[in-house]
Amino acid sequence: MKILVTGGAGFIGSNFVHHLVRETQDDVVVLDALTYAANRDSLLGLPESRVTFVEGDICDRRLVDDLVASSDAVVHFAAESHNDNSLAEPDRFVTTNVLGTFTLLEAVRRHGTRFHHVSTDEVYGDLALDDPERFSESTPYNPSSPYSATKASSDLLVRAWTRSFDLDATISNCSNNYGPFQHVEKFIPRQITNILVGDRPVLYGDGRNVRDWIHAEDHSSAVLAVLRRGRRGETYLIGADGEASNLEVLRKILVIMGRDASDFDLVRDRPGHDRRYAIDSTKIREELGWRPAHVDFDEGLAATISWYRENGQWWQPLKAATEARYRDQQA
Ligand code: NAD
Ligand code: DAU
């Protein structure tokens, strides 16, 4: 098979391309606009005979049509992905996440191509800290931020196109990913690299917000399972039972890195900050037999810290501009 991976130079997309090359015989075409969030170096070492890189925008109808016409399947990761940026500059979230997904849907409709849409648990809004429920495939949509509203919009487009035009499409909604190649704007890499450059880690609000962590490698294996064996028109939630408060995660990072567990600052909270995400992944486990492999979060976190220690050349060029953007957003 020839698989078109949009956003393949980003965090999860690049992890997925490495996973595909390792685990399958498929050829891969990466379509990526190389925004600030992309890093070509995340794709280093992949065989040129199997992986082709195309720089381009998912809103470019002609380019998208040409690439879809020559692919057997599309796995769609490309998006503006950061909540803080969506509060500061929502425009490109609407353009890429909504119009970009629309452009891909029209192309797969014309060519009858298999389509998998990668989405987020944030489309469901948030849960109270003491809510016994977790998100499931039947939880009503209730997005809070411009980012999650545009991802919810893209999911709804996929659902409508699938029903109206009988597309061979699936959707997955995953919880918070961590692992190598994640941009230093995101919570875990930001704190690790703050410590590495001698700055203090920063926790939003009271630090009690909960995220449900999954290793990007497990997200990749789940997406591949849905691509291969998912039922047409279905949605699958992906999670690894990794709930932890931001404060707990930060304390683990500090301890692993040999710092005092109280060596951080509390800063102004993110407006509209979702309190808690939690995924019930029974459906994908029972229907597709998928299981996460990285079930020991402390081990995965330690390996991720080692990766950032050893790959300074990958993240150091991004750090100053990222922190400058945060200073502007906090001003
Ligand atoms: P990322 O920001 O690291 O990467 C996004 C990639 O998309 C970048 O390489 C960027 O250049 C590319 N891109 C952006 N706009 C584009 C455009 N108009 N045309 C072509 N390429 C474009 O994001 P990520 O964290 O890897 O997330 C990937 C996908 O997974 C997103 O759809 C996101 O909503 C979803 N997701 C992320 C998480 C998470 O924890 N990061 C969890 C669940 C779902
Ligand atoms: O749940 C899936 C989503 O997870 C994805 O759809 C998004 O693309 C991805 O960015 C992520 O969204 P979050 O907003 O949860 O991730 P972020 O890394 O920005 O923040 C994680 C938590 O940490 C959140 O509660 C905010 C908090 N935080 C974040 C930063 C950057 C801090 O306390 N301090 C920080 O410096």
mmCIF file with all atom_site columns, N, CA and C and ligand atoms in Angstrom, residues 81-83 120-122 147 174-176 185-187 190-191 202-204 209 211 246 270 273 277 326, ligand 2:
data_model
loop_
_atom_site.group_PDB
_atom_site.id
_atom_site.type_symbol
_atom_site.label_atom_id
_atom_site.label_alt_id
_atom_site.label_comp_id
_atom_site.label_asym_id
_atom_site.label_entity_id
_atom_site.label_seq_id
_atom_site.pdbx_PDB_ins_code
_atom_site.Cartn_x
_atom_site.Cartn_y
_atom_site.Cartn_z
_atom_site.occupancy
_atom_site.B_iso_or_equiv
_atom_site.pdbx_formal_charge
_atom_site.auth_seq_id
_atom_site.auth_comp_id
_atom_site.auth_asym_id
_atom_site.auth_atom_id
_atom_site.pdbx_PDB_model_num
ATOM   1   N N   . SER A 1 81  ? -2.114  22.479 16.493 1.00 0.00 ? 81  SER A N   1
ATOM   2   C CA  . SER A 1 81  ? -2.408  21.550 17.592 1.00 0.00 ? 81  SER A CA  1
ATOM   3   C C   . SER A 1 81  ? -2.313  22.151 19.003 1.00 0.00 ? 81  SER A C   1
ATOM   4   N N   . HIS A 1 82  ? -1.917  23.434 19.128 1.00 0.00 ? 82  HIS A N   1
ATOM   5   C CA  . HIS A 1 82  ? -1.627  23.914 20.482 1.00 0.00 ? 82  HIS A CA  1
ATOM   6   C C   . HIS A 1 82  ? -2.684  24.879 21.007 1.00 0.00 ? 82  HIS A C   1
ATOM   7   N N   . ASN A 1 83  ? -3.305  24.502 22.127 1.00 0.00 ? 83  ASN A N   1
ATOM   8   C CA  . ASN A 1 83  ? -4.388  25.304 22.709 1.00 0.00 ? 83  ASN A CA  1
ATOM   9   C C   . ASN A 1 83  ? -3.994  26.755 22.991 1.00 0.00 ? 83  ASN A C   1
ATOM   10  N N   . THR A 1 120 ? -8.879  14.294 18.630 1.00 0.00 ? 120 THR A N   1
ATOM   11  C CA  . THR A 1 120 ? -8.487  14.469 20.036 1.00 0.00 ? 120 THR A CA  1
ATOM   12  C C   . THR A 1 120 ? -9.663  14.241 20.986 1.00 0.00 ? 120 THR A C   1
ATOM   13  N N   . ASP A 1 121 ? -9.337  13.863 22.219 1.00 0.00 ? 121 ASP A N   1
ATOM   14  C CA  . ASP A 1 121 ? -10.393 13.714 23.241 1.00 0.00 ? 121 ASP A CA  1
ATOM   15  C C   . ASP A 1 121 ? -10.960 15.066 23.662 1.00 0.00 ? 121 ASP A C   1
ATOM   16  N N   . GLU A 1 122 ? -10.257 16.151 23.283 1.00 0.00 ? 122 GLU A N   1
ATOM   17  C CA  . GLU A 1 122 ? -10.731 17.480 23.710 1.00 0.00 ? 122 GLU A CA  1
ATOM   18  C C   . GLU A 1 122 ? -12.059 17.866 23.089 1.00 0.00 ? 122 GLU A C   1
ATOM   19  N N   . TYR A 1 147 ? -8.999  25.677 19.505 1.00 0.00 ? 147 TYR A N   1
ATOM   20  C CA  . TYR A 1 147 ? -8.394  24.455 18.953 1.00 0.00 ? 147 TYR A CA  1
ATOM   21  C C   . TYR A 1 147 ? -9.401  23.302 18.967 1.00 0.00 ? 147 TYR A C   1
ATOM   22  N N   . CYS A 1 174 ? -7.831  10.655 20.562 1.00 0.00 ? 174 CYS A N   1
ATOM   23  C CA  . CYS A 1 174 ? -6.813  10.184 21.515 1.00 0.00 ? 174 CYS A CA  1
ATOM   24  C C   . CYS A 1 174 ? -6.580  11.214 22.617 1.00 0.00 ? 174 CYS A C   1
ATOM   25  N N   . SER A 1 175 ? -6.054  10.720 23.727 1.00 0.00 ? 175 SER A N   1
ATOM   26  C CA  . SER A 1 175 ? -5.698  11.588 24.857 1.00 0.00 ? 175 SER A CA  1
ATOM   27  C C   . SER A 1 175 ? -4.283  12.159 24.670 1.00 0.00 ? 175 SER A C   1
ATOM   28  N N   . ASN A 1 176 ? -3.755  12.803 25.711 1.00 0.00 ? 176 ASN A N   1
ATOM   29  C CA  . ASN A 1 176 ? -2.459  13.518 25.609 1.00 0.00 ? 176 ASN A CA  1
ATOM   30  C C   . ASN A 1 176 ? -1.290  12.580 25.348 1.00 0.00 ? 176 ASN A C   1
ATOM   31  N N   . GLU A 1 185 ? 6.922   23.578 23.017 1.00 0.00 ? 185 GLU A N   1
ATOM   32  C CA  . GLU A 1 185 ? 5.801   24.394 23.526 1.00 0.00 ? 185 GLU A CA  1
ATOM   33  C C   . GLU A 1 185 ? 4.888   23.552 24.427 1.00 0.00 ? 185 GLU A C   1
ATOM   34  N N   . LYS A 1 186 ? 4.885   22.214 24.256 1.00 0.00 ? 186 LYS A N   1
ATOM   35  C CA  . LYS A 1 186 ? 3.944   21.361 24.978 1.00 0.00 ? 186 LYS A CA  1
ATOM   36  C C   . LYS A 1 186 ? 4.440   21.079 26.400 1.00 0.00 ? 186 LYS A C   1
ATOM   37  N N   . PHE A 1 187 ? 3.517   20.708 27.282 1.00 0.00 ? 187 PHE A N   1
ATOM   38  C CA  . PHE A 1 187 ? 3.780   20.672 28.722 1.00 0.00 ? 187 PHE A CA  1
ATOM   39  C C   . PHE A 1 187 ? 5.034   19.891 29.121 1.00 0.00 ? 187 PHE A C   1
ATOM   40  N N   . ARG A 1 190 ? 8.318   21.145 27.539 1.00 0.00 ? 190 ARG A N   1
ATOM   41  C CA  . ARG A 1 190 ? 8.635   22.498 28.012 1.00 0.00 ? 190 ARG A CA  1
ATOM   42  C C   . ARG A 1 190 ? 9.303   22.440 29.381 1.00 0.00 ? 190 ARG A C   1
ATOM   43  N N   . GLN A 1 191 ? 8.760   21.607 30.272 1.00 0.00 ? 191 GLN A N   1
ATOM   44  C CA  . GLN A 1 191 ? 9.326   21.550 31.628 1.00 0.00 ? 191 GLN A CA  1
ATOM   45  C C   . GLN A 1 191 ? 10.714  20.907 31.611 1.00 0.00 ? 191 GLN A C   1
ATOM   46  N N   . VAL A 1 202 ? 7.039   25.792 34.768 1.00 0.00 ? 202 VAL A N   1
ATOM   47  C CA  . VAL A 1 202 ? 5.869   26.647 35.055 1.00 0.00 ? 202 VAL A CA  1
ATOM   48  C C   . VAL A 1 202 ? 4.576   25.843 34.975 1.00 0.00 ? 202 VAL A C   1
ATOM   49  N N   . LEU A 1 203 ? 3.821   25.912 36.053 1.00 0.00 ? 203 LEU A N   1
ATOM   50  C CA  . LEU A 1 203 ? 2.526   25.219 36.119 1.00 0.00 ? 203 LEU A CA  1
ATOM   51  C C   . LEU A 1 203 ? 1.405   26.236 36.014 1.00 0.00 ? 203 LEU A C   1
ATOM   52  N N   . TYR A 1 204 ? 0.426   25.950 35.166 1.00 0.00 ? 204 TYR A N   1
ATOM   53  C CA  . TYR A 1 204 ? -0.727  26.848 35.047 1.00 0.00 ? 204 TYR A CA  1
ATOM   54  C C   . TYR A 1 204 ? -1.687  26.644 36.222 1.00 0.00 ? 204 TYR A C   1
ATOM   55  N N   . ASN A 1 209 ? -5.063  20.243 37.276 1.00 0.00 ? 209 ASN A N   1
ATOM   56  C CA  . ASN A 1 209 ? -5.705  19.737 36.051 1.00 0.00 ? 209 ASN A CA  1
ATOM   57  C C   . ASN A 1 209 ? -5.129  18.371 35.701 1.00 0.00 ? 209 ASN A C   1
ATOM   58  N N   . ARG A 1 211 ? -4.526  15.176 33.005 1.00 0.00 ? 211 ARG A N   1
ATOM   59  C CA  . ARG A 1 211 ? -4.453  14.701 31.625 1.00 0.00 ? 211 ARG A CA  1
ATOM   60  C C   . ARG A 1 211 ? -4.234  13.189 31.660 1.00 0.00 ? 211 ARG A C   1
ATOM   61  N N   . ASN A 1 246 ? -1.158  17.601 36.498 1.00 0.00 ? 246 ASN A N   1
ATOM   62  C CA  . ASN A 1 246 ? 0.054   18.272 36.000 1.00 0.00 ? 246 ASN A CA  1
ATOM   63  C C   . ASN A 1 246 ? 1.110   18.378 37.106 1.00 0.00 ? 246 ASN A C   1
ATOM   64  N N   . ARG A 1 270 ? -4.447  29.148 32.123 1.00 0.00 ? 270 ARG A N   1
ATOM   65  C CA  . ARG A 1 270 ? -4.905  29.258 30.731 1.00 0.00 ? 270 ARG A CA  1
ATOM   66  C C   . ARG A 1 270 ? -6.404  29.589 30.742 1.00 0.00 ? 270 ARG A C   1
ATOM   67  N N   . HIS A 1 273 ? -9.327  26.821 30.688 1.00 0.00 ? 273 HIS A N   1
ATOM   68  C CA  . HIS A 1 273 ? -8.513  25.603 30.878 1.00 0.00 ? 273 HIS A CA  1
ATOM   69  C C   . HIS A 1 273 ? -9.360  24.367 31.237 1.00 0.00 ? 273 HIS A C   1
ATOM   70  N N   . TYR A 1 277 ? -9.263  15.304 31.510 1.00 0.00 ? 277 TYR A N   1
ATOM   71  C CA  . TYR A 1 277 ? -9.613  14.386 30.424 1.00 0.00 ? 277 TYR A CA  1
ATOM   72  C C   . TYR A 1 277 ? -9.368  12.967 30.921 1.00 0.00 ? 277 TYR A C   1
ATOM   73  N N   . TYR A 1 326 ? 5.545   32.591 24.558 1.00 0.00 ? 326 TYR A N   1
ATOM   74  C CA  . TYR A 1 326 ? 4.837   32.478 25.841 1.00 0.00 ? 326 TYR A CA  1
ATOM   75  C C   . TYR A 1 326 ? 4.855   33.801 26.608 1.00 0.00 ? 326 TYR A C   1
HETATM 76  O O1  . DAU B 2 .   ? -5.915  15.747 24.967 1.00 0.00 ? 2   DAU B O1  1
HETATM 77  C C1  . DAU B 2 .   ? -5.294  15.762 23.724 1.00 0.00 ? 2   DAU B C1  1
HETATM 78  C C2  . DAU B 2 .   ? -4.665  17.124 23.469 1.00 0.00 ? 2   DAU B C2  1
HETATM 79  O O2  . DAU B 2 .   ? -3.524  17.193 24.327 1.00 0.00 ? 2   DAU B O2  1
HETATM 80  C C3  . DAU B 2 .   ? -4.269  17.341 22.018 1.00 0.00 ? 2   DAU B C3  1
HETATM 81  O O3  . DAU B 2 .   ? -5.431  17.370 21.233 1.00 0.00 ? 2   DAU B O3  1
HETATM 82  C C4  . DAU B 2 .   ? -3.493  18.646 21.848 1.00 0.00 ? 2   DAU B C4  1
HETATM 83  O O4  . DAU B 2 .   ? -3.043  18.768 20.504 1.00 0.00 ? 2   DAU B O4  1
HETATM 84  C C5  . DAU B 2 .   ? -2.301  18.619 22.784 1.00 0.00 ? 2   DAU B C5  1
HETATM 85  O O5  . DAU B 2 .   ? -1.591  19.856 22.703 1.00 0.00 ? 2   DAU B O5  1
HETATM 86  C C6  . DAU B 2 .   ? -2.762  18.367 24.216 1.00 0.00 ? 2   DAU B C6  1
HETATM 87  O O6  . DAU B 2 .   ? -3.526  19.497 24.706 1.00 0.00 ? 2   DAU B O6  1
HETATM 88  P P1  . DAU B 2 .   ? -3.272  20.102 26.172 1.00 0.00 ? 2   DAU B P1  1
HETATM 89  O O7  . DAU B 2 .   ? -3.736  21.499 26.180 1.00 0.00 ? 2   DAU B O7  1
HETATM 90  O O8  . DAU B 2 .   ? -3.772  19.157 27.210 1.00 0.00 ? 2   DAU B O8  1
HETATM 91  O O9  . DAU B 2 .   ? -1.642  20.002 26.194 1.00 0.00 ? 2   DAU B O9  1
HETATM 92  P P2  . DAU B 2 .   ? -0.504  20.997 26.742 1.00 0.00 ? 2   DAU B P2  1
HETATM 93  O O10 . DAU B 2 .   ? 0.777   20.241 26.581 1.00 0.00 ? 2   DAU B O10 1
HETATM 94  O O11 . DAU B 2 .   ? -0.589  22.350 26.163 1.00 0.00 ? 2   DAU B O11 1
HETATM 95  O O12 . DAU B 2 .   ? -0.846  21.102 28.279 1.00 0.00 ? 2   DAU B O12 1
HETATM 96  C C7  . DAU B 2 .   ? -1.000  19.954 29.110 1.00 0.00 ? 2   DAU B C7  1
HETATM 97  C C8  . DAU B 2 .   ? -1.445  20.435 30.483 1.00 0.00 ? 2   DAU B C8  1
HETATM 98  O O13 . DAU B 2 .   ? -0.377  21.166 31.097 1.00 0.00 ? 2   DAU B O13 1
HETATM 99  C C9  . DAU B 2 .   ? -2.608  21.391 30.439 1.00 0.00 ? 2   DAU B C9  1
HETATM 100 O O14 . DAU B 2 .   ? -3.420  21.158 31.591 1.00 0.00 ? 2   DAU B O14 1
HETATM 101 C C10 . DAU B 2 .   ? -1.970  22.777 30.520 1.00 0.00 ? 2   DAU B C10 1
HETATM 102 C C11 . DAU B 2 .   ? -0.770  22.519 31.398 1.00 0.00 ? 2   DAU B C11 1
HETATM 103 N N1  . DAU B 2 .   ? 0.434   23.349 31.170 1.00 0.00 ? 2   DAU B N1  1
HETATM 104 C C12 . DAU B 2 .   ? 0.884   23.486 29.892 1.00 0.00 ? 2   DAU B C12 1
HETATM 105 C C13 . DAU B 2 .   ? 2.029   24.198 29.630 1.00 0.00 ? 2   DAU B C13 1
HETATM 106 C C14 . DAU B 2 .   ? 2.552   24.385 28.234 1.00 0.00 ? 2   DAU B C14 1
HETATM 107 C C15 . DAU B 2 .   ? 1.126   23.884 32.241 1.00 0.00 ? 2   DAU B C15 1
HETATM 108 O O15 . DAU B 2 .   ? 0.714   23.731 33.420 1.00 0.00 ? 2   DAU B O15 1
HETATM 109 N N2  . DAU B 2 .   ? 2.265   24.576 31.985 1.00 0.00 ? 2   DAU B N2  1
HETATM 110 C C16 . DAU B 2 .   ? 2.753   24.779 30.739 1.00 0.00 ? 2   DAU B C16 1
HETATM 111 O O16 . DAU B 2 .   ? 3.814   25.410 30.582 1.00 0.00 ? 2   DAU B O16 1
#
